[in-house]
Each structure stands twice: as C-alpha cells, then as structure tokens.
Short mmCIF file of C-alpha atoms in Angstrom, two decimals:
data_model
loop_
_atom_site.label_atom_id
_atom_site.label_comp_id
_atom_site.label_asym_id
_atom_site.label_seq_id
_atom_site.Cartn_x
_atom_site.Cartn_y
_atom_site.Cartn_z
CA MET A 1411 -60.03 47.96 -55.76
CA GLU A 1412 -60.34 48.34 -52.09
CA TYR A 1413 -59.27 50.71 -49.64
CA GLN A 1414 -59.61 51.40 -45.79
CA ILE A 1415 -61.36 52.64 -43.11
CA ASP A 1416 -61.31 53.20 -39.92
CA ILE A 1417 -64.64 53.92 -38.27
CA ILE A 1418 -67.12 54.13 -34.54
CA PHE A 1419 -70.25 52.03 -35.94
CA ALA A 1420 -72.92 53.21 -33.85
CA GLN A 1421 -76.11 51.63 -33.09
CA THR A 1422 -80.14 52.35 -31.04
CA TRP A 1423 -82.80 50.01 -30.67
CA VAL A 1424 -85.32 50.08 -27.88
CA ASP A 1425 -85.35 46.39 -25.77
CA THR A 1426 -88.88 47.04 -23.75
CA ARG A 1427 -87.07 44.04 -21.38
CA LEU A 1428 -84.36 46.62 -20.69
CA ARG A 1429 -86.41 49.46 -18.70
CA PHE A 1430 -85.81 50.10 -15.20
CA ASN A 1431 -86.50 52.61 -12.90
CA SER A 1432 -83.89 54.46 -10.69
CA SER A 1433 -84.66 58.16 -8.91
CA SER A 1434 -80.55 58.29 -9.67
CA SER A 1435 -80.48 57.99 -13.27
CA ARG A 1436 -82.30 57.84 -16.37
CA ARG A 1437 -79.28 55.73 -17.68
CA LEU A 1438 -76.62 53.65 -17.50
CA THR A 1439 -73.65 53.57 -19.00
CA LEU A 1440 -71.57 49.89 -18.16
CA ASN A 1441 -68.60 48.27 -19.56
CA SER A 1442 -67.16 45.84 -22.39
CA ASN A 1443 -67.99 43.11 -20.09
CA MET A 1444 -71.75 43.22 -20.07
CA VAL A 1445 -72.21 43.20 -23.90
CA GLY A 1446 -72.34 39.84 -24.68
CA LEU A 1447 -74.62 39.72 -21.95
CA ILE A 1448 -78.32 41.88 -23.79
CA TRP A 1449 -79.47 41.35 -27.88
CA LEU A 1450 -77.41 42.74 -29.89
CA PRO A 1451 -78.72 43.47 -33.83
CA ASP A 1452 -76.28 41.03 -36.59
CA THR A 1453 -75.50 43.16 -38.65
CA ILE A 1454 -73.31 42.99 -41.10
CA PHE A 1455 -70.98 44.74 -43.76
CA ARG A 1456 -71.42 43.06 -47.33
CA ASN A 1457 -68.59 44.53 -49.43
CA SER A 1458 -65.99 44.07 -46.62
CA LYS A 1459 -62.80 42.47 -47.32
CA ASN A 1460 -62.12 41.52 -43.56
CA ALA A 1461 -63.42 43.96 -40.10
CA ASP A 1462 -61.06 43.84 -37.35
CA SER A 1463 -62.19 45.42 -33.86
CA HIS A 1464 -60.26 47.43 -31.78
CA TRP A 1465 -58.68 46.05 -28.63
CA ILE A 1466 -55.58 48.45 -27.53
CA THR A 1467 -55.72 49.39 -24.61
CA THR A 1468 -59.43 48.03 -24.02
CA PRO A 1469 -61.79 46.48 -26.24
CA ASN A 1470 -63.41 49.78 -27.89
CA GLN A 1471 -66.99 49.69 -27.42
CA LEU A 1472 -69.64 51.52 -25.48
CA LEU A 1473 -72.88 50.77 -24.26
CA ARG A 1474 -75.53 52.82 -22.82
CA ILE A 1475 -78.68 51.56 -21.37
CA TRP A 1476 -81.70 54.14 -20.47
CA ASN A 1477 -84.51 53.70 -18.70
CA ASN A 1478 -87.01 53.34 -21.14
CA GLY A 1479 -85.08 50.18 -22.77
CA LYS A 1480 -83.60 52.86 -24.82
CA VAL A 1481 -79.47 51.27 -25.44
CA LEU A 1482 -76.44 52.45 -27.66
CA TYR A 1483 -73.86 50.53 -28.82
CA THR A 1484 -70.62 51.42 -30.48
CA LEU A 1485 -67.41 50.37 -31.92
CA ARG A 1486 -64.55 50.94 -33.42
CA MET A 1487 -63.81 49.79 -36.48
CA THR A 1488 -60.84 49.16 -39.46
CA ILE A 1489 -62.97 47.33 -42.17
CA ASN A 1490 -61.15 46.71 -45.86
CA ALA A 1491 -64.22 47.15 -48.48
CA GLU A 1492 -64.25 46.69 -51.56
CA CYS A 1493 -64.53 49.03 -54.36
CA GLN A 1494 -65.74 48.68 -57.80
CA LEU A 1495 -64.02 51.07 -60.38
CA GLN A 1496 -64.94 52.12 -64.13
CA LEU A 1497 -61.63 53.52 -65.61
CA HIS A 1498 -62.05 53.92 -68.83
CA ASN A 1499 -61.50 57.80 -67.95
CA PHE A 1500 -58.37 56.78 -66.44
CA PRO A 1501 -56.70 59.49 -64.89
CA MET A 1502 -59.24 61.87 -64.63
CA ASP A 1503 -61.99 59.78 -63.44
CA GLU A 1504 -64.73 60.07 -60.28
CA HIS A 1505 -66.28 57.40 -57.96
CA SER A 1506 -68.16 56.80 -55.63
CA CYS A 1507 -67.17 53.29 -52.99
CA PRO A 1508 -69.84 52.29 -51.11
CA LEU A 1509 -69.53 51.49 -46.88
CA VAL A 1510 -72.88 48.56 -47.55
CA PHE A 1511 -74.52 46.74 -43.67
CA SER A 1512 -77.50 45.38 -43.04
CA SER A 1513 -78.85 42.56 -41.20
CA TYR A 1514 -77.40 39.11 -41.64
CA GLY A 1515 -80.27 36.80 -40.88
CA TYR A 1516 -83.58 39.29 -39.70
CA PRO A 1517 -86.09 40.24 -42.83
CA ARG A 1518 -87.23 42.95 -42.80
CA ASP A 1519 -90.55 41.92 -41.85
CA GLU A 1520 -88.52 41.79 -37.95
CA ILE A 1521 -85.55 44.30 -38.27
CA VAL A 1522 -85.68 47.86 -39.88
CA TYR A 1523 -82.37 49.92 -40.00
CA LYS A 1524 -82.99 53.77 -40.58
CA TRP A 1525 -80.54 56.33 -40.43
CA SER A 1526 -80.50 59.04 -37.56
CA ARG A 1527 -80.19 62.99 -37.91
CA ASN A 1528 -77.35 63.59 -38.28
CA SER A 1529 -75.89 60.64 -38.68
CA VAL A 1530 -72.90 59.94 -40.81
CA GLU A 1531 -70.41 62.34 -39.99
CA THR A 1532 -66.93 62.78 -41.13
CA SER A 1533 -63.22 63.78 -39.13
CA ASP A 1534 -60.84 66.79 -39.94
CA LYS A 1535 -59.51 65.99 -44.44
CA LYS A 1536 -55.84 66.61 -42.75
CA TYR A 1537 -56.01 63.12 -41.66
CA TRP A 1538 -57.47 62.20 -44.37
CA ARG A 1539 -54.68 59.66 -45.82
CA LEU A 1540 -55.62 59.49 -49.80
CA TYR A 1541 -52.46 60.36 -51.93
CA GLN A 1542 -54.32 60.01 -55.57
CA PHE A 1543 -57.62 61.31 -54.75
CA ASP A 1544 -58.92 63.71 -52.98
CA PHE A 1545 -62.53 63.33 -51.01
CA MET A 1546 -65.10 65.18 -52.57
CA GLY A 1547 -68.34 64.55 -49.42
CA LEU A 1548 -70.19 61.63 -48.72
CA ARG A 1549 -73.89 60.79 -48.57
CA ASN A 1550 -76.06 57.36 -47.82
CA THR A 1551 -78.89 56.29 -49.06
CA THR A 1552 -81.36 53.44 -47.84
CA ASP A 1553 -82.84 50.23 -50.27
CA VAL A 1554 -84.82 47.47 -49.86
CA LEU A 1555 -82.41 43.45 -51.07
CA THR A 1556 -84.82 40.58 -52.46
CA THR A 1557 -83.13 37.25 -51.42
CA THR A 1558 -84.52 33.73 -51.28
CA ALA A 1559 -84.45 34.04 -47.82
CA GLY A 1560 -86.36 37.56 -48.07
CA GLU A 1561 -86.36 40.67 -47.11
CA TYR A 1562 -83.84 43.09 -46.62
CA VAL A 1563 -82.93 46.23 -45.55
CA VAL A 1564 -79.62 47.20 -47.30
CA MET A 1565 -78.42 50.86 -45.86
CA SER A 1566 -75.39 51.91 -47.98
CA VAL A 1567 -73.08 55.28 -47.03
CA TYR A 1568 -70.86 56.88 -50.68
CA PHE A 1569 -67.85 57.71 -50.55
CA ASP A 1570 -67.57 59.81 -53.40
CA LEU A 1571 -63.55 60.73 -54.52
CA SER A 1572 -61.31 62.10 -57.57
CA ARG A 1573 -58.06 61.17 -58.98
CA ARG A 1574 -55.56 63.90 -58.53
CA MET A 1575 -53.60 64.49 -61.53
CA GLY A 1576 -50.52 65.15 -60.40
CA TYR A 1577 -48.12 62.49 -60.09
CA PHE A 1578 -49.67 60.65 -63.54
CA THR A 1579 -49.18 64.89 -65.17
CA ILE A 1580 -45.50 63.93 -64.55
CA GLN A 1581 -44.96 60.83 -64.97
CA THR A 1582 -46.61 59.76 -68.36
CA TYR A 1583 -48.48 62.78 -69.96
CA ILE A 1584 -45.32 66.03 -69.71
CA PRO A 1585 -42.57 63.62 -71.35
CA CYS A 1586 -45.27 62.36 -74.07
CA ILE A 1587 -45.30 65.79 -75.03
CA LEU A 1588 -42.51 66.14 -75.48
CA THR A 1589 -40.76 62.98 -76.94
CA VAL A 1590 -44.08 63.78 -80.14
CA VAL A 1591 -42.29 67.51 -79.68
CA LEU A 1592 -39.01 66.39 -79.96
CA SER A 1593 -39.34 64.10 -83.37
CA TRP A 1594 -40.89 66.95 -85.12
CA VAL A 1595 -37.41 68.38 -84.86
CA SER A 1596 -35.64 66.02 -87.92
CA PHE A 1597 -38.44 67.69 -90.32
CA TRP A 1598 -35.35 70.64 -90.00
CA ILE A 1599 -32.53 68.48 -90.70
CA LYS A 1600 -32.17 67.83 -93.99
CA SER A 1601 -32.56 65.29 -96.41
CA ASP A 1602 -29.80 63.81 -97.61
CA ALA A 1603 -28.23 63.17 -93.74
CA THR A 1604 -30.18 60.22 -92.76
CA PRO A 1605 -27.98 58.55 -90.14
CA ALA A 1606 -28.53 61.98 -87.72
CA ARG A 1607 -32.91 62.07 -88.70
CA THR A 1608 -33.22 57.97 -88.74
CA ALA A 1609 -30.97 57.66 -84.75
CA LEU A 1610 -33.73 60.27 -83.69
CA GLY A 1611 -36.93 59.39 -85.01
CA ILE A 1612 -35.95 55.89 -83.82
CA THR A 1613 -34.81 57.55 -80.44
CA THR A 1614 -38.30 58.20 -80.40
CA VAL A 1615 -39.89 55.75 -81.19
CA LEU A 1616 -37.98 53.40 -78.12
CA THR A 1617 -38.66 56.16 -75.73
CA MET A 1618 -42.44 55.57 -76.67
CA THR A 1619 -42.05 52.71 -76.37
CA THR A 1620 -40.87 52.97 -72.71
CA LEU A 1621 -43.53 55.62 -71.67
CA SER A 1622 -46.44 54.24 -72.97
CA THR A 1623 -44.86 50.14 -70.93
CA VAL A 1624 -44.28 52.93 -67.40
CA ALA A 1625 -47.53 54.05 -68.09
CA ARG A 1626 -49.60 50.54 -68.47
CA ASN A 1627 -47.58 49.06 -65.29
CA SER A 1628 -49.75 51.15 -62.82
CA LEU A 1629 -52.84 50.55 -63.53
CA PRO A 1630 -54.65 47.00 -62.88
CA ARG A 1631 -55.51 44.92 -65.96
CA VAL A 1632 -58.23 45.94 -67.41
CA SER A 1633 -59.47 44.84 -70.98
CA TYR A 1634 -60.64 48.37 -71.69
CA VAL A 1635 -58.90 51.77 -73.14
CA THR A 1636 -58.13 54.51 -70.63
CA ALA A 1637 -57.75 57.74 -71.72
CA MET A 1638 -54.07 57.26 -70.80
CA ASP A 1639 -54.48 55.31 -73.12
CA LEU A 1640 -55.74 57.24 -75.97
CA PHE A 1641 -53.49 59.60 -75.50
CA VAL A 1642 -50.43 57.08 -75.28
CA THR A 1643 -51.08 55.36 -78.32
CA VAL A 1644 -51.75 58.85 -80.02
CA CYS A 1645 -47.97 60.39 -79.34
CA PHE A 1646 -47.20 56.75 -79.97
CA LEU A 1647 -48.90 56.91 -84.11
CA PHE A 1648 -47.03 60.74 -84.67
CA VAL A 1649 -43.85 59.99 -83.22
CA PHE A 1650 -44.15 56.38 -86.08
CA ALA A 1651 -46.51 59.15 -88.02
CA ALA A 1652 -42.77 61.46 -87.97
CA MET A 1653 -40.46 58.04 -89.17
CA ILE A 1654 -42.34 57.08 -91.62
CA GLU A 1655 -42.33 60.75 -93.35
CA TYR A 1656 -39.10 60.07 -93.15
CA ALA A 1657 -38.82 56.82 -95.34
CA MET A 1658 -41.60 58.33 -98.10
CA LEU A 1659 -39.29 60.88 -98.44
CA ASN A 1660 -35.66 59.21 -98.74
CA TYR A 1661 -37.27 56.96 -101.38
CA TYR A 1662 -38.87 59.21 -103.67
CA SER A 1663 -36.27 61.28 -103.08
CA TYR A 1664 -33.83 58.37 -104.47
CA SER A 1665 -36.09 57.01 -107.57
CA ILE A 1666 -36.74 60.92 -109.03
CA ARG A 1667 -32.27 60.98 -109.01
CA ARG A 1668 -32.45 57.73 -111.23
CA PRO A 1669 -33.50 57.75 -114.75
CA PRO A 1670 -36.22 55.39 -116.09
CA ALA A 1671 -34.73 52.07 -117.44
CA LYS A 1672 -35.90 52.85 -121.32
CA MET A 1673 -34.01 56.61 -120.48
CA GLN A 1674 -31.17 55.37 -119.88
CA ARG A 1675 -31.03 53.24 -122.70
CA LEU A 1676 -31.91 56.23 -125.35
CA ALA A 1677 -29.03 58.28 -123.45
CA TYR A 1678 -26.86 55.40 -123.29
CA SER A 1679 -26.90 53.20 -126.15
CA SER A 1680 -23.72 51.84 -127.29
CA PHE A 1681 -24.44 53.32 -131.06
CA ASN A 1682 -24.49 56.96 -129.83
CA VAL A 1683 -21.53 58.35 -131.11
CA GLY A 1684 -22.74 61.97 -129.35
CA PRO A 1685 -21.02 63.75 -126.63
CA PRO A 1686 -21.37 62.98 -122.96
CA PRO A 1687 -23.25 62.98 -120.97
CA ARG A 1688 -24.06 65.85 -118.94
CA PRO A 1689 -24.17 65.54 -114.82
CA MET A 1690 -27.37 66.53 -113.01
CA MET A 1691 -28.81 70.30 -112.69
CA PRO A 1692 -31.55 71.04 -110.51
CA VAL A 1693 -34.97 72.71 -111.24
CA GLY A 1694 -37.08 73.48 -109.36
CA ASN A 1695 -37.11 71.62 -107.04
CA SER A 1696 -36.45 68.08 -108.17
CA LEU A 1697 -33.64 66.75 -110.00
CA PHE A 1698 -34.30 66.06 -113.53
CA TRP A 1699 -31.14 64.61 -115.98
CA GLN A 1700 -30.02 66.46 -119.59
CA ASP A 1701 -29.48 63.31 -121.23
CA TYR A 1702 -33.55 64.19 -123.37
CA ASP A 1703 -34.10 65.30 -126.29
CA ASP A 1704 -34.22 69.12 -125.63
CA ASN A 1705 -37.24 68.64 -128.36
CA CYS A 1706 -38.70 66.28 -126.31
CA LEU A 1707 -38.79 68.70 -123.42
CA TYR A 1708 -40.74 71.76 -124.93
CA GLU A 1709 -43.51 69.55 -126.82
CA CYS A 1710 -44.13 68.11 -122.79
CA LEU A 1711 -43.87 71.27 -121.11
CA ASP A 1712 -46.16 72.86 -123.83
CA GLY A 1713 -49.64 73.85 -121.66
CA LYS A 1714 -48.55 70.58 -119.44
CA ASP A 1715 -47.76 70.98 -116.03
CA CYS A 1716 -44.73 68.21 -115.63
CA LYS A 1717 -42.35 70.84 -113.64
CA SER A 1718 -42.05 66.79 -110.89
CA PHE A 1719 -41.87 64.60 -113.52
CA PHE A 1720 -39.65 63.30 -116.66
CA CYS A 1721 -40.82 64.99 -119.94
CA CYS A 1722 -39.57 62.21 -122.16
CA TYR A 1723 -42.30 59.11 -119.61
CA GLU A 1724 -46.13 58.14 -122.35
CA GLU A 1725 -48.06 58.87 -119.69
CA CYS A 1726 -47.01 63.42 -119.78
CA LYS A 1727 -47.07 63.49 -123.01
CA GLU A 1728 -50.85 62.27 -123.14
CA GLY A 1729 -52.23 64.08 -119.97
CA GLY A 1730 -52.76 60.62 -118.61
CA TRP A 1731 -51.03 61.01 -115.31
CA ARG A 1732 -54.34 63.62 -114.76
CA LYS A 1733 -56.23 61.43 -114.19
CA GLY A 1734 -58.03 60.90 -110.00
CA ARG A 1735 -54.07 61.47 -108.82
CA ILE A 1736 -53.41 64.91 -106.38
CA HIS A 1737 -49.51 66.23 -107.26
CA VAL A 1738 -47.53 67.23 -104.62
CA ASN A 1739 -44.08 67.85 -104.51
CA ILE A 1740 -42.00 65.21 -102.56
CA GLY A 1741 -38.92 67.43 -102.09
CA GLU A 1742 -41.17 69.92 -100.04
CA LEU A 1743 -42.59 67.00 -97.94
CA ASP A 1744 -40.63 68.23 -95.05
CA ALA A 1745 -42.06 72.09 -95.05
CA TYR A 1746 -46.26 70.12 -95.15
CA SER A 1747 -45.40 68.52 -92.31
CA ARG A 1748 -43.55 71.25 -90.36
CA VAL A 1749 -47.24 72.41 -90.29
CA PHE A 1750 -49.20 68.56 -90.43
CA PHE A 1751 -47.87 67.36 -87.13
CA PRO A 1752 -48.06 70.69 -85.06
CA THR A 1753 -51.22 71.99 -86.45
CA SER A 1754 -52.76 67.63 -85.82
CA PHE A 1755 -51.78 67.07 -82.52
CA LEU A 1756 -52.52 70.19 -80.82
CA LEU A 1757 -56.08 69.55 -82.58
CA PHE A 1758 -56.26 66.44 -80.94
CA ASN A 1759 -54.94 68.07 -77.55
CA ILE A 1760 -58.07 69.98 -77.31
CA VAL A 1761 -60.32 67.98 -78.09
CA TYR A 1762 -58.26 65.15 -76.19
CA TRP A 1763 -58.68 67.77 -72.48
CA VAL A 1764 -61.87 69.10 -73.63
CA SER A 1765 -64.95 65.97 -73.75
CA TYR A 1766 -62.30 64.78 -70.97
CA LEU A 1767 -61.76 67.57 -68.02
CA TYR A 1768 -65.53 69.18 -69.32
CA LEU A 1769 -67.89 66.43 -71.05
#
C-alpha cells in the first residue's frame, strides 16, 4: 500500500565555515536563492515512491544561519511512501506505516542523525484525510543499517493506524448474516413444498457467492486467508449445508415411502388372490405400507425399537441393524436443524468476534 503525507522537513547542523561576527544580529534569515550556495546533507527517504517540493507561490524553503555556524534548513514536501500491510486480520487490522530517511552517501563515521526534542509533531487530526483508518499516534526510532558501502544511521517515524470497520460491516458482514438467517426459513416450510425450498436454497447460495466476490474485490490479491475470507466462507458453508439438509430429507423421505422390492413381490404376487392392497398409513413419524403379514410385524417389534424401519427386513429381525448405527428419525430432521443451525452459527460468531477483537 502507498500513503501520501505532507510534511515540513527540518534539519539542523553546525558548519564552522559559516560563523560570522555581527553586533546587530545573531541570526540571518536567507531566501531560497542562497540554499544552493552552502553545504546541505544528502538526505533521502528510503521507502518513498516519489516526493515533490512545493514551489507555489515561492519555493517553500527556509534557511537560517546563526553567528556560531548553526544552520536551520526546512523544506515542505509531499511524499508518497510505501507501507507493507499484513492483512491476516482484515478488516480488524492495525498497521504501523514508516517514513524512513538517512544519508545517501555519508556513512556513520562522517554524518550522524539525531532526533531533537519534540522533533515529531502532527497537525490537528481534523486535517487528516483518513477515510478507512483512525490515527492512533506516532513514534520515532534510530537504527544503524549495515551495507557493503558502510554503516548508515537510519531514522524512522512510524504512524500507527487502526482500520475502521463501518464500511465492511454494512457492505459485507450484515448481508452475510442476514443471508444465513434467511436460509433457515426453509426449515419451517413443509418438506413436500419442493419448489419453494429449492428456490430459497439456490437463491441464498447465489447471494453468498456474489457477496464473497464483492468482498474479495475490495482486498489486494493476497495468497493467505483474511478474517473476512474466513467469515464469508463459513457463512457460505452454512447456506450450502441448509440446502443439502433438504436434499437429504427429500431423498430419505422418498425412500421410506417406497416399499422394498422383496416386499412388493410378496404382497403383489400373481398367485396372491387375497384382498386388494391397502393404502399407506402414518405410524409415528414415518409412512408404512399395510401389505405385510401382521405376524411379521409383531415378531419384529417384540422387544425391538424398529419403529422407523420396515420390520420384515432380515436385519431387523436379528437386531443386526443396531450394531455401529445411530438411530435418527429422518422425519424430524427439520426439527433438529431448527436448533442445530442457529446454535452453531451463534457459537461461531462468539468465537470469531472475541478472537479477532480482543485476543
């Protein structure tokens, strides 16, 4: 990321060649035409992309010389500098953007930079044009950079910034939460209303896909997962799981309503001259055909919880179906989902916001 800053850069040094004796004044204030006639430090900004001096209406430069050879040189500049961002916590991230300067050609044994007291000051915050960030403060450091040309004194000013979440909350987080909640409406729609539940599931999935694309477009192309990516992905999984839940319910409900092939052959054999087959009837939360032998029913149900199974299966008679299986009533899948989906999504939000905001 690049940031732009408007600064007044002031440097002070002592040049004994500029000493003078004057009884009328201890200090001389000179115009910009005299700047090129004296020695100046070759200061560069190491992380700047480009920098411009202000020349309107006159060059924004100040040169003062004291009688003891002390020199003060100030210059107003606009700098575009580079700031490396770590976006793992985006949009709840905080950054320290540096402004680094040093001498270009003079090593540490020839020129040494030092901070003066109250050397870094900021203007009133109301003049800071930071639309996505809050300015938290600044700090300055001094380091030594070792290169093949020698050791250089490097001065750094860090601007501490914290991102504002308002835009992303309105544009991404709230729509994602509402879309997930909307997908839960299908749990209260009758399972035989296939067009309504299918249309609702597809609509919410496509909406989450669009929100995910829009959220990604507001980010630099980074290869790692950000906090927003995690939230959008989990919301997408919840919406997709709600649609898969109805697909499972529809499939297994249809499978329960169909009598097994073996049972059909026994009940509707061409040699069977008994009464015509009877219609389906509800038993508990499942539908069963009344075409089987009553003796089979009592024999199978005797001491066995076969309520949601066709009891003329050989597995049911022997109780082998119990081994390694969990008894789930498919007819109550919507009732389970009404509790499981909101509870798990609420727990995810608690863990997510606590982790990124307070840990």
